[in-house]
Each structure stands twice: as C-alpha cells, then as structure tokens.
Amino acid sequence: MKVLLVIQLQEASGLAEKINQYDEILSWFPSGYGVDCFVCSQADISKKELEEAFENTVYYFRPGVLDIRENLQGIAHRAIEDGYGGIICIEDGCSNELAVLLAQQLKWSYLTNVEEIQLEEQHLLCSKLVYNNNVKAKVVLPLEKFVISMAKQKGNQNRVPLRRALKVKVEKPEITASHIESSCLVCEKSRKNHSHVLIAVGRGMKSKADVCKIREYALKKGYMFGVTRPVAMNGWAGIDEIIGVSGSTYGPKICVTVGVSGSAAFYAGIEQSEYIVSINADKHAPIIAMSDVSVIDDYENIVEDLWKYI
Amino acid sequence: MKLLVCFKIVADLDQLTPKDYVVEEKINIDTSFVKTTINCFDESGLEFGLRLSDEAEGLNLHIEKSALTIGNSQTELYLKSLNALCYDHTIRIDSGDYDIRFKPDAVGKAIVDYAEKNQQDLIIMGRQSSEGNNFSTPQVVAEQLGTGFIPNVVDIHMMDEHRLKITTDNNGNIYEQTVKTPVVVSVGNAVISKLRVPTLRDRMKYGSKEIEQFPLRLEDKSLAGKVRSLEYVDKSRSGQVIEQKGSEAVHVLYEDYLKRRLDNI
C-alpha cells in the first residue's frame, strides 16, 4: 500500500523543520508501505533540496493563489490517480483544515491533530490529545482510505537529512474559479529568536505595563518570551506571542513562568522544556505540580531580584 | 446578507482537577458539575456577527443574524442572551442523549441541514472546541454545502453586500483577503475575543423571544475516527516548592537550583 505525505511550506527554509516529523512518520510504516511526499508551496524550492530531504517519489505542487481548495484539488487528484491508500498531512497552519476537506471530498475516514500512529492487524490506532490536552484518546481508523493530520511538532531539533529521492515531479495546479478575489500579505511572520531561556507570563499579571516590562527584559537579554492565551485575548500581548495548543511550542533548557495558572493547553507549549521554574502566588495552581521548582509569592516581590541573576 | 454563527457550549475544563478525570462507561468523563461557557473561538464568532451588523448599518445594508447551537436545554440560557443582543434568530438543535463530543460529521450535517433549509451567505464557526479537539466541523459544513472556505480567520469586515475583507493568520503570516460570499469561515485566535453583554433593558425586552428548535437527523455512517479509549495524561514533575519568600527565595532559587544550569548554557 502507498501513503501520500503532504507537506505545506510557506518558505523554502521551512523544509528543515518538517524533517523530524517526516522521519518519525516513516518509522511507523514498515518497508512494505511506500511513503511518497506531496510538497505544496508557493516558494521556490530547488529539485536538489527536495531530493535531499525526502525518499521515494516527491511531488512538488506550486499553487497559484492562497486558497486551500487549490492544494486540495491537487492532492486529491494525485491520490486518486496514483492509487494512494492513505494521506497524512504534516502539521502546518492549515493541515487540519486540509485533511478534513480531503476526507470529505474523497469520502475517506479522517482524524486531526494526531500525535502517534500504530499499525494493528485490522486498523490504524492513532493517539491524540483531547479535553484541552488533559486526556489522551486512542482512535481507530481503517488501514486504507484514511486522511490524518498530525499535531504540532514537539521539540526543535533539526537534523540534516542524508538521502536521495528517486524522482521529483513538478505538479501543475488546475486553474479554478476562487471565491477569493484578492489576497495580500500584510505582516510577515516574526522571526523568533532561539534561546535556551523562555520567559512565559500568565493571567496572574496585574497590568499590561507589567507584561511589557517582562517582555522588555526578556528581549534585552535575548531570551524567548511568550504569554498564555488569556493574556493575549486581554489585549496585553500579541496573538503571535501565545504559547500552547493555539500558539507556539518551545523546548528551552530553562522555562520561567510568571503568574501562569497552568492549563494543559498552555502547558503543551512548554512541556518540552528541560527545566521549569514557576513563580505564582497560589500554591494550589496546577502549574506548581507541573514545574520542577516553584516560588510561592507575588511576582512583584520576585521578578526584579530574579532578573539580577538570570 | 444572511449570517449564521454556530457556537458550542462547553465545560470550563480549567476547573477540573486531575482527580476529576475519571473515565466512565461509554468512554465518558463527567464534567456536569463545572460551570459552562461559550467555546472561546465561537465567542469571537458571535461578536464578529454583531460587529458586522453594526458595520452593515453604516453601509445602509441589513444583515439578518442567526445564532445556532447543538446541545441540551441548558444552552437556552445562552440563546436568550443572544436574543437580547438582537440576533434575529436563535436556534437550538436538541442533541438529547446523543454524544456529540467526537462526532464532527454529525454536528456538521445538522448545521448543513439547517443551512440548506435556510440559505446563508456567511457562516461563522470557531475552529475547534476543547473536549473533542476535532478541528473539523467548519470544513465538513463548507464541503457539504459546496461553498468557499477560509481557515484561521482573525478579523472580518464588511465591504459590500457580497464581499468581505477577511484577515487570516497563516502560520504566523497575516494575509488580508477580499472574499466573495457564500463562504464558511473558521475563526482562530481572533482580534476580538469577548462577546458584549446585553443591557438589562434588552434582556427584559427580548427575554421572552422564541428560541427556534430544529431536529437532529442522525446518520449511521461517519467518516470521523472511532474513539476506543480515553486516559488522563499525568504531566506532573518533581514540584519542589521553595519555602522562603521574596529576595530570600530568589537567592535560594538561584544558588540551589539555577546557578549550575545557567553556567552550562
């Protein structure tokens, strides 16, 4: 059986980030399975880059407009034409959306946000997190005719691949009428600095000024900075600063949380941290048990002194 | 323009402790004892509906606004609030005893059934909810209705009767798109997150307004994966607590726990 692995890329430099997940997925399927890649990107990616990144056959699809339906048509066409039995979409901004649309169109079974896939005799057994990331669900899908989208990748180790794809085929999109009249990039993704220290603040902060002060300190030191969703929704930080299921995930050596209660959805964004330090006035806050060490005190009594040390 | 906002009432899972996650018969977790709330992405959607209506007035246009939820009778409290916020139609599809947590197909089909009987130009839905984390219903609705679909929407504005200016967050890149209706939009981390509160006067005025009921048509066949088991994920670490407070605590934290680690960075 053949599986088509879909990778949506916004820029050529994003290729390296996908390799870990690609490798992991390859390891779940025994050699009898042929795992090919379908790379959708408006960016210019050279044949050589694609050859060195993946194995087997690579399809390179360049959509004309930013319309998820164009990728959808391209992938569905290839899956049917070449007899693929399953499609797996590697995590991207739109992978869940794409997977469900594909499944609806092909009338195949589907599951989103999958963490792990196990092959059983009669089924695929997939794991995913539900109940705000507090509970792991094991979900059954058929061995054929499935579409899966993977959950956000954890950790950030990027390995340089050493392999050679058998062939790279360039796919041409069909020009279809779109309901999108125009599309314009108004703000490019901010480049997050990579540091060994992450400072995260939560809704325990008393004012926007306090959030800004901690952000200023973190950036001055070259540390990474982020907030919980309620802080961003309160207008005290940018949406691109959210940590967790609906934001970014980090894996620093040290993560310092300040005034964070510790919802599982937030924790998903820091759980790969080697060491978690928390400052919280509430000794019953869930984050205390999820940290390596905590100080139970008002953050105003702590942070100024703490910044002298870290 | 006819606008439908779909929303879900969910349990506030932040109120649950690890001990509360007991998997019962039928792979259920009892959340009935915690307070309920509008799913956060749907709350943005409901406020977008009101804001679009305000904008339409400024353009001498009219938006007929509907708000729909699938759930039990407890959801009617929220629908009454939406009546007071001047939603023209509030609709409840009674889920009865049917477990919709992991059934995005069934939820999507119910919305499609309603939208086929009551044609809509714009359908706004939150991208996911906490319990099932299905991330699927807006796509099911868009595909089955055969309309356009815009994911990861963070802002929506009215342009004219048939076009919207929609801002999307595509993995950190922000795009502005001019989109023709009919369309289904899936709301992500939106620029507005709170639904306005109705005035007491409007609550009194519209409190007795009827909530429309629409039947749930169940289908045997679902494309969504079938849940076999649920298991609580223990995320606890060593959880050491420094007994000191203030500067003294910082000193202990640095000397005993951080110094060596920071030196190795």
Coordinates of C-alpha atoms in Angstrom, one line a residue:
Chain A
M1 CA 0.0 0.0 0.0
K2 CA 1.1 3.6 -0.7
V3 CA 0.8 6.5 1.6
L4 CA 1.0 10.2 0.5
L5 CA 2.6 12.5 3.0
V6 CA 1.5 16.1 2.5
I7 CA 3.9 18.9 3.4
Q8 CA 2.7 22.6 3.1
L9 CA 5.5 25.0 3.1
Q10 CA 5.4 28.8 3.3
E11 CA 9.1 29.2 2.5
A12 CA 11.9 27.0 1.4
S13 CA 13.7 27.5 4.7
G14 CA 10.8 25.7 6.5
L15 CA 11.8 22.4 4.9
A16 CA 14.3 21.5 7.6
E17 CA 11.6 21.9 10.3
K18 CA 9.5 19.2 8.7
I19 CA 12.2 16.6 8.5
N20 CA 11.9 15.3 12.1
Q21 CA 8.2 14.6 11.7
Y22 CA 8.8 13.1 8.3
D23 CA 11.3 10.7 9.8
E24 CA 9.0 9.8 12.6
I25 CA 6.2 9.0 10.3
L26 CA 8.5 6.9 8.1
S27 CA 9.4 4.9 11.1
W28 CA 5.8 4.0 11.8
F29 CA 5.3 2.3 8.4
P30 CA 7.1 -1.0 7.6
S31 CA 9.1 -1.2 4.4
G32 CA 6.1 -2.8 2.6
Y33 CA 4.5 0.6 2.6
G34 CA 5.6 3.2 0.0
V35 CA 5.6 6.6 1.6
D36 CA 5.8 9.4 -1.0
C37 CA 5.7 13.2 -0.5
F38 CA 3.5 15.9 -1.9
V39 CA 5.1 19.3 -1.2
C40 CA 2.7 22.3 -1.6
S41 CA 4.5 25.6 -1.7
Q42 CA 4.4 29.0 -3.4
A43 CA 8.1 29.3 -2.5
D44 CA 10.9 28.5 -4.9
I45 CA 12.4 25.2 -3.8
S46 CA 15.1 23.6 -5.9
K47 CA 14.9 20.0 -7.1
K48 CA 18.1 19.3 -5.3
E49 CA 16.7 20.4 -2.0
L50 CA 13.7 18.2 -2.4
E51 CA 15.8 15.2 -3.4
E52 CA 18.0 15.5 -0.4
A53 CA 15.1 16.0 2.0
F54 CA 12.9 13.0 1.2
E55 CA 12.8 9.5 0.0
N56 CA 10.9 7.7 -2.8
T57 CA 8.8 10.0 -5.1
V58 CA 8.3 13.7 -4.4
Y59 CA 5.6 15.7 -6.0
Y60 CA 6.2 19.5 -6.0
F61 CA 3.0 21.5 -6.3
R62 CA 3.0 25.2 -6.7
P63 CA -0.5 26.7 -6.1
G64 CA -1.3 29.9 -7.9
V65 CA -3.3 31.6 -5.1
L66 CA -3.6 31.3 -1.4
D67 CA -6.7 29.2 -1.5
I68 CA -6.8 25.9 0.5
R69 CA -9.0 24.5 -2.2
E70 CA -6.3 24.7 -4.8
N71 CA -4.0 22.4 -2.7
L72 CA -7.0 20.2 -2.0
Q73 CA -7.7 19.6 -5.7
G74 CA -4.0 18.9 -6.4
I75 CA -3.6 16.4 -3.6
A76 CA -7.0 14.7 -4.2
H77 CA -6.2 14.3 -7.9
R78 CA -2.8 12.8 -7.2
A79 CA -4.1 10.4 -4.5
I80 CA -6.8 9.0 -6.8
E81 CA -4.7 8.9 -10.0
D82 CA -1.8 7.0 -8.4
G83 CA -3.8 4.8 -6.1
Y84 CA -2.7 6.0 -2.7
G85 CA -4.5 4.3 0.2
G86 CA -3.9 7.0 2.8
I87 CA -2.9 10.6 3.2
I88 CA -1.0 12.1 6.1
C89 CA -0.7 15.9 6.4
I90 CA 2.3 17.1 8.4
E91 CA 1.4 19.9 10.8
D92 CA 1.1 23.3 9.4
G93 CA -1.1 26.3 9.8
C94 CA -3.8 24.6 7.7
S95 CA -3.1 20.9 7.9
N96 CA -6.2 20.1 10.0
E97 CA -8.4 22.0 7.6
L98 CA -6.9 20.4 4.6
A99 CA -7.2 16.9 6.0
V100 CA -10.9 17.2 6.7
L101 CA -11.7 18.8 3.4
L102 CA -9.8 16.0 1.6
A103 CA -11.6 13.3 3.6
Q104 CA -15.0 14.8 2.8
Q105 CA -14.2 15.0 -0.8
L106 CA -12.7 11.5 -1.1
K107 CA -15.2 10.1 1.4
W108 CA -12.4 8.6 3.4
S109 CA -12.1 8.3 7.2
Y110 CA -10.2 11.0 9.0
L111 CA -8.7 12.2 12.2
T112 CA -7.0 15.5 13.1
N113 CA -4.2 16.5 15.5
V114 CA -2.7 13.0 15.7
E115 CA 0.3 12.5 17.8
E116 CA 1.2 8.9 17.0
I117 CA 0.1 6.1 14.7
Q118 CA 0.3 2.4 15.4
L119 CA -0.4 -0.2 12.8
E120 CA -2.6 -3.0 14.1
E121 CA -3.7 -6.1 12.1
Q122 CA -7.1 -4.6 11.1
H123 CA -6.8 -1.0 11.9
L124 CA -4.6 2.1 12.4
L125 CA -4.6 3.0 16.1
C126 CA -4.0 6.8 16.4
S127 CA -3.3 8.8 19.6
K128 CA -4.4 12.3 20.0
L129 CA -5.0 14.7 22.9
V130 CA -8.5 15.8 23.8
Y131 CA -10.1 17.7 26.7
N132 CA -7.8 20.7 26.4
N133 CA -4.8 18.3 26.2
N134 CA -5.6 16.7 29.5
V135 CA -6.6 13.3 28.1
K136 CA -5.1 11.0 25.5
A137 CA -7.6 9.4 23.2
K138 CA -6.9 6.3 21.2
V139 CA -8.9 6.4 18.0
V140 CA -9.4 3.7 15.4
L141 CA -9.1 4.3 11.6
P142 CA -9.3 1.8 8.8
L143 CA -6.0 0.6 7.3
E144 CA -7.0 2.0 3.9
K145 CA -8.8 5.2 2.8
F146 CA -7.8 7.4 5.6
V147 CA -6.7 11.0 5.9
I148 CA -4.7 12.1 9.0
S149 CA -3.3 15.5 10.1
M150 CA -0.5 15.5 12.5
A151 CA -0.4 17.5 15.7
K152 CA 2.1 20.3 16.3
Q153 CA 5.6 19.1 16.3
K154 CA 7.3 19.0 19.7
G155 CA 10.9 19.9 20.3
N156 CA 13.0 21.8 17.7
Q157 CA 15.9 19.5 16.8
N158 CA 16.6 19.8 13.1
R159 CA 18.6 17.1 11.5
V160 CA 20.4 17.4 8.2
P161 CA 19.0 14.6 6.1
L162 CA 21.2 12.3 4.1
R163 CA 19.2 10.7 1.4
R164 CA 18.1 10.9 -2.2
A165 CA 14.6 10.7 -3.5
L166 CA 14.1 8.5 -6.6
K167 CA 12.3 11.2 -8.5
V168 CA 10.9 14.7 -8.1
K169 CA 7.8 15.5 -10.2
V170 CA 6.5 19.1 -10.6
E171 CA 2.7 19.2 -10.4
K172 CA 0.8 22.0 -12.2
P173 CA -2.3 23.4 -10.5
E174 CA -5.6 23.4 -12.3
I175 CA -6.8 27.0 -12.7
T176 CA -10.2 27.1 -10.9
A177 CA -12.5 29.9 -10.0
S178 CA -11.8 31.0 -6.5
H179 CA -14.1 32.8 -4.1
I180 CA -11.0 34.8 -3.0
E181 CA -10.9 37.9 -5.2
S182 CA -7.6 39.2 -3.8
S183 CA -5.0 38.2 -1.2
C184 CA -2.2 40.3 0.2
L185 CA 0.4 39.5 2.8
V186 CA 0.2 42.4 5.3
C187 CA 2.5 41.1 8.0
E188 CA 5.3 38.6 7.7
K189 CA 5.9 36.0 10.4
S190 CA 8.2 37.5 13.0
R191 CA 11.5 35.6 13.3
K192 CA 11.5 34.2 16.8
N193 CA 14.9 34.3 18.4
H194 CA 16.2 30.9 19.6
S195 CA 17.5 31.0 23.1
H196 CA 18.0 28.5 25.9
V197 CA 15.7 30.5 28.2
L198 CA 12.0 31.1 27.8
I199 CA 10.0 33.5 30.0
A200 CA 6.2 33.0 29.9
V201 CA 3.7 35.2 31.7
G202 CA 0.0 34.4 32.5
R203 CA -3.2 36.0 33.7
G204 CA -1.7 36.4 37.2
M205 CA -0.1 39.6 35.8
K206 CA -1.7 42.7 37.3
S207 CA -1.3 45.1 34.3
K208 CA -0.3 45.4 30.7
A209 CA 2.6 47.5 31.9
D210 CA 4.0 44.6 33.9
V211 CA 3.7 42.3 30.9
C212 CA 5.6 44.8 28.7
K213 CA 8.2 45.2 31.4
I214 CA 8.9 41.5 31.5
R215 CA 8.9 41.2 27.7
E216 CA 11.4 44.1 27.5
Y217 CA 13.7 42.4 30.0
A218 CA 13.5 39.1 28.1
L219 CA 14.2 40.6 24.7
K220 CA 17.0 42.7 26.1
K221 CA 18.7 39.5 27.4
G222 CA 18.0 37.7 24.1
Y223 CA 15.6 35.3 25.8
M224 CA 12.4 34.0 24.2
F225 CA 9.1 35.4 25.5
G226 CA 5.5 34.3 25.4
V227 CA 2.2 34.6 27.1
T228 CA -0.9 32.4 27.9
R229 CA -3.9 32.8 25.7
P230 CA -6.0 34.8 28.2
V231 CA -3.2 37.4 28.4
A232 CA -3.2 37.9 24.6
M233 CA -7.0 37.8 24.4
N234 CA -7.0 40.6 27.0
G235 CA -5.0 42.7 24.6
W236 CA -1.9 42.7 26.8
A237 CA 0.2 40.9 24.2
G238 CA 0.2 40.0 20.6
I239 CA -1.6 36.9 19.2
D240 CA 1.8 35.7 17.8
E241 CA 3.1 35.6 21.4
I242 CA 0.6 32.9 22.5
I243 CA 2.3 29.7 23.9
G244 CA 0.4 26.4 23.7
V245 CA -2.0 24.5 21.6
S246 CA -3.2 27.6 19.8
G247 CA 0.2 29.2 19.6
S248 CA 3.9 28.3 19.6
T249 CA 5.7 25.4 21.3
Y250 CA 9.1 25.7 22.8
G251 CA 11.8 23.3 24.2
P252 CA 14.2 25.6 26.1
K253 CA 16.7 24.4 28.7
I254 CA 15.1 26.7 31.3
C255 CA 11.5 28.0 31.2
V256 CA 10.4 30.6 33.8
T257 CA 6.6 31.0 34.2
V258 CA 5.3 34.1 36.0
G259 CA 1.7 34.2 37.1
V260 CA 0.7 31.2 34.9
S261 CA -2.1 29.0 36.3
G262 CA -1.0 26.0 34.1
S263 CA -3.9 25.0 31.9
A264 CA -3.0 21.9 29.9
A265 CA -3.5 23.8 26.6
F266 CA -0.7 26.2 27.7
Y267 CA 1.5 23.5 29.1
A268 CA 1.6 21.8 25.7
G269 CA 3.7 24.7 24.6
I270 CA 6.4 24.4 27.3
E271 CA 6.3 20.7 28.2
Q272 CA 9.5 20.0 26.2
S273 CA 11.4 22.4 28.5
E274 CA 14.3 20.7 30.3
Y275 CA 13.6 22.6 33.5
I276 CA 10.5 24.6 34.5
V277 CA 10.6 27.3 37.2
S278 CA 7.3 28.9 38.3
I279 CA 6.5 32.0 40.3
N280 CA 2.9 32.0 41.5
A281 CA 1.1 33.5 44.4
D282 CA -1.3 30.5 44.5
K283 CA 0.2 27.3 45.9
H284 CA -2.7 25.3 44.5
A285 CA -2.2 26.5 40.9
P286 CA -1.8 23.4 38.6
I287 CA 1.5 24.8 37.3
I288 CA 3.2 24.1 40.6
A289 CA 2.9 20.3 40.3
M290 CA 3.9 20.6 36.6
S291 CA 7.1 22.5 37.4
D292 CA 10.5 21.3 38.6
V293 CA 10.7 24.1 41.2
S294 CA 8.4 27.0 42.3
V295 CA 8.4 30.1 44.4
I296 CA 5.0 30.8 46.0
D297 CA 4.9 34.5 46.2
D298 CA 3.5 37.6 44.5
Y299 CA 5.6 38.0 41.3
E300 CA 6.2 41.7 42.2
N301 CA 8.3 40.5 45.2
I302 CA 10.4 38.2 43.0
V303 CA 11.0 39.2 39.4
E304 CA 13.2 42.3 39.9
D305 CA 15.5 40.3 42.1
L306 CA 15.4 37.3 39.8
W307 CA 16.5 39.3 36.8
K308 CA 19.6 40.2 38.6
Y309 CA 20.6 36.5 38.5
I310 CA 19.4 35.3 35.1
Chain B
M1 CA -26.9 39.4 3.7
K2 CA -27.8 36.3 5.8
L3 CA -25.4 35.4 8.5
L4 CA -25.3 32.3 10.6
V5 CA -23.0 31.9 13.6
C6 CA -22.6 28.4 15.1
F7 CA -21.4 28.0 18.6
K8 CA -20.9 25.4 21.2
I9 CA -21.4 25.5 25.0
V10 CA -18.5 23.7 26.7
A11 CA -17.5 22.8 30.2
D12 CA -14.8 25.1 31.7
L13 CA -12.1 22.4 31.9
D14 CA -9.7 24.6 33.8
Q15 CA -11.9 24.0 36.8
L16 CA -11.3 20.2 36.8
T17 CA -8.5 18.7 38.9
P18 CA -6.6 15.6 37.9
K19 CA -8.8 13.5 40.2
D20 CA -11.9 14.6 38.2
Y21 CA -10.7 12.9 35.1
V22 CA -12.4 9.6 35.6
V23 CA -13.3 7.7 32.5
E24 CA -16.8 6.3 33.0
E25 CA -18.9 3.9 31.0
K26 CA -19.3 4.8 27.3
I27 CA -15.9 6.5 27.4
N28 CA -17.4 9.5 29.2
I29 CA -15.8 12.0 31.5
D30 CA -18.3 13.7 33.9
T31 CA -18.0 17.5 33.5
S32 CA -21.5 18.3 34.5
F33 CA -20.5 19.8 37.9
V34 CA -18.3 22.6 36.5
K35 CA -19.7 25.8 35.0
T36 CA -20.2 26.1 31.3
T37 CA -19.1 28.7 28.9
I38 CA -19.2 29.6 25.2
N39 CA -16.3 27.9 23.4
C40 CA -13.7 30.6 23.1
F41 CA -13.3 30.6 19.3
D42 CA -17.1 30.6 18.9
E43 CA -17.4 33.6 21.3
S44 CA -15.2 35.6 18.9
G45 CA -17.5 34.5 16.1
L46 CA -20.6 35.7 17.9
E47 CA -19.1 39.1 18.5
F48 CA -17.9 39.2 14.8
G49 CA -21.6 38.7 13.9
L50 CA -22.7 41.7 15.9
R51 CA -19.8 43.9 14.7
L52 CA -20.6 43.0 11.1
S53 CA -24.2 44.0 11.7
D54 CA -23.0 47.4 13.1
E55 CA -20.8 47.9 10.0
A56 CA -23.6 46.9 7.7
E57 CA -25.8 49.6 9.2
G58 CA -23.2 52.2 8.3
L59 CA -23.2 51.0 4.7
N60 CA -27.0 51.1 4.6
L61 CA -27.2 47.3 4.4
H62 CA -29.0 44.8 6.5
I63 CA -27.7 41.6 8.0
E64 CA -30.1 39.0 9.1
K65 CA -28.3 37.4 12.0
S66 CA -28.9 33.9 13.3
A67 CA -27.1 32.0 16.1
L68 CA -27.3 28.2 16.3
T69 CA -26.1 25.7 18.8
I70 CA -26.5 22.0 19.3
G71 CA -27.0 20.9 22.8
N72 CA -29.4 20.3 25.7
S73 CA -31.9 22.7 27.2
Q74 CA -29.2 24.3 29.4
T75 CA -27.9 26.0 26.2
E76 CA -31.1 28.1 26.1
L77 CA -29.8 30.5 28.7
Y78 CA -27.1 31.5 26.2
L79 CA -29.5 31.7 23.4
K80 CA -31.7 34.1 25.4
S81 CA -28.7 36.3 25.9
L82 CA -28.1 36.3 22.1
N83 CA -31.8 37.2 21.7
A84 CA -31.2 40.2 24.0
L85 CA -28.1 41.1 21.8
C86 CA -30.5 41.4 18.9
Y87 CA -29.7 38.2 17.0
D88 CA -32.7 37.9 14.7
H89 CA -33.0 34.1 15.1
T90 CA -31.7 31.8 17.8
I91 CA -31.8 28.1 17.0
R92 CA -31.3 25.1 19.2
I93 CA -30.8 21.6 17.8
D94 CA -31.6 19.3 20.6
S95 CA -28.8 16.7 20.9
G96 CA -30.8 14.7 23.5
D97 CA -28.7 11.8 24.8
Y98 CA -26.6 11.7 21.6
D99 CA -22.9 12.1 22.4
I100 CA -21.6 14.7 20.0
R101 CA -18.1 15.0 21.5
F102 CA -16.3 13.1 18.8
K103 CA -18.9 13.4 16.0
P104 CA -17.9 16.4 13.9
D105 CA -19.7 14.7 10.9
A106 CA -23.0 14.6 12.7
V107 CA -22.6 18.1 14.0
G108 CA -21.6 19.4 10.6
K109 CA -24.5 17.5 8.9
A110 CA -27.0 19.1 11.4
I111 CA -25.7 22.6 10.5
V112 CA -25.8 21.7 6.8
D113 CA -29.5 20.5 7.2
Y114 CA -30.4 23.9 8.7
A115 CA -28.4 25.9 6.2
E116 CA -30.0 24.1 3.3
K117 CA -33.4 24.9 4.6
N118 CA -32.4 28.5 5.5
Q119 CA -29.9 29.7 2.9
Q120 CA -27.0 31.6 4.3
D121 CA -24.4 34.0 2.7
L122 CA -21.9 33.8 5.6
I123 CA -21.4 31.0 8.2
I124 CA -19.0 31.8 11.0
M125 CA -17.7 29.0 13.2
G126 CA -15.0 28.5 15.8
R127 CA -12.2 26.3 14.5
Q128 CA -12.2 23.8 17.4
S129 CA -13.6 23.1 20.9
S130 CA -11.9 21.8 23.9
E131 CA -13.5 18.4 24.6
G132 CA -13.2 16.6 21.2
N133 CA -10.4 18.8 19.8
N134 CA -11.9 17.7 16.4
F135 CA -10.9 20.7 14.4
S136 CA -13.3 19.6 11.7
T137 CA -16.9 20.9 11.8
P138 CA -16.4 24.1 9.7
Q139 CA -14.7 22.1 6.9
V140 CA -17.5 19.5 7.0
V141 CA -20.0 22.2 6.6
A142 CA -18.2 24.1 3.8
E143 CA -17.5 20.9 1.8
Q144 CA -21.1 19.6 2.1
L145 CA -22.6 23.0 1.2
G146 CA -20.0 23.4 -1.6
T147 CA -19.2 26.9 -0.6
G148 CA -15.8 28.7 -0.2
F149 CA -13.9 28.1 3.0
I150 CA -11.5 30.4 4.8
P151 CA -9.5 28.9 7.7
N152 CA -7.6 30.7 10.6
V153 CA -9.7 33.9 10.4
V154 CA -8.6 36.6 12.9
D155 CA -10.7 39.5 11.7
I156 CA -13.7 40.1 9.4
H157 CA -15.1 43.4 8.0
M158 CA -18.0 44.2 5.7
M159 CA -17.1 45.6 2.2
D160 CA -20.4 45.4 0.5
E161 CA -23.4 43.1 0.3
H162 CA -21.5 40.3 -1.4
R163 CA -17.9 40.8 -0.3
L164 CA -15.9 40.7 3.0
K165 CA -12.5 41.8 3.9
I166 CA -11.1 38.8 5.9
T167 CA -7.8 38.7 7.8
T168 CA -6.2 35.3 8.2
D169 CA -3.2 34.1 10.2
N170 CA -1.4 31.5 8.0
N171 CA 1.2 30.0 10.4
G172 CA 2.3 33.5 11.6
N173 CA 1.9 35.3 8.2
I174 CA -1.0 37.7 8.2
Y175 CA -3.0 38.0 5.0
E176 CA -5.8 40.3 4.0
Q177 CA -8.2 38.8 1.6
T178 CA -11.2 40.0 -0.3
V179 CA -13.7 37.2 -0.3
K180 CA -17.0 36.7 -2.1
T181 CA -20.0 35.1 -0.4
P182 CA -21.3 32.5 0.1
V183 CA -18.5 31.4 2.4
V184 CA -17.8 29.5 5.6
V185 CA -15.1 31.0 7.8
S186 CA -13.3 29.2 10.6
V187 CA -12.3 31.6 13.4
G188 CA -8.9 31.1 15.1
N189 CA -7.1 33.4 17.6
A190 CA -9.2 36.4 16.7
V191 CA -8.6 40.1 17.4
I192 CA -11.8 40.2 19.4
S193 CA -12.4 37.6 22.0
K194 CA -15.2 38.8 24.2
L195 CA -18.9 38.9 23.4
R196 CA -20.6 42.1 24.5
V197 CA -23.0 41.9 27.4
P198 CA -26.7 42.8 26.7
T199 CA -28.3 45.6 28.7
L200 CA -30.8 44.8 31.4
R201 CA -33.4 46.7 29.3
D202 CA -32.8 44.4 26.3
R203 CA -32.9 41.4 28.4
M204 CA -36.3 42.4 29.6
K205 CA -37.5 43.4 26.1
Y206 CA -36.3 40.3 24.3
G207 CA -36.3 37.8 27.2
S208 CA -39.4 36.0 26.1
K209 CA -38.5 35.9 22.4
E210 CA -38.9 32.4 20.9
I211 CA -35.9 30.1 20.5
E212 CA -36.4 28.1 17.3
Q213 CA -36.0 24.3 17.5
F214 CA -34.5 22.3 14.7
P215 CA -34.4 18.5 14.6
L216 CA -31.1 16.5 14.7
R217 CA -31.0 13.9 11.9
L218 CA -28.7 11.1 12.8
E219 CA -26.8 9.1 10.3
D220 CA -25.2 5.7 10.9
K221 CA -22.2 6.3 8.8
S222 CA -19.5 8.6 10.0
L223 CA -16.1 9.3 8.4
A224 CA -14.6 10.5 11.7
G225 CA -12.3 8.0 13.5
K226 CA -13.9 6.0 16.3
V227 CA -12.7 6.6 19.9
R228 CA -11.5 3.3 21.6
S229 CA -10.3 4.7 24.9
L230 CA -9.5 7.8 26.9
E231 CA -6.8 8.1 29.5
Y232 CA -5.8 11.1 31.7
V233 CA -2.3 12.4 30.9
D234 CA -0.2 13.0 34.1
K235 CA 2.1 16.0 33.4
S236 CA 3.5 16.3 36.9
R237 CA 7.2 17.0 37.5
S238 CA 9.0 17.0 40.9
G239 CA 7.0 20.0 42.0
Q240 CA 9.5 21.2 44.6
V241 CA 8.5 24.4 46.4
I242 CA 11.0 26.9 47.9
E243 CA 9.8 27.7 51.4
Q244 CA 11.3 31.2 51.6
K245 CA 9.6 34.3 50.2
G246 CA 10.9 37.5 48.4
S247 CA 14.6 38.1 47.9
E248 CA 15.5 35.2 50.1
A249 CA 13.5 32.8 47.9
V250 CA 15.2 34.2 44.8
H251 CA 18.6 33.7 46.4
V252 CA 17.8 30.0 47.2
L253 CA 16.3 29.5 43.7
Y254 CA 19.5 30.8 42.1
E255 CA 22.0 29.1 44.3
D256 CA 20.4 25.7 44.7
Y257 CA 18.5 25.2 41.5
L258 CA 19.5 27.6 38.7
K259 CA 23.2 28.5 39.0
R260 CA 24.6 25.2 37.8
R261 CA 22.1 25.1 34.9
L262 CA 22.8 28.6 33.8
D263 CA 26.5 28.0 33.9
N264 CA 26.0 25.1 31.5
I265 CA 24.1 27.2 29.0

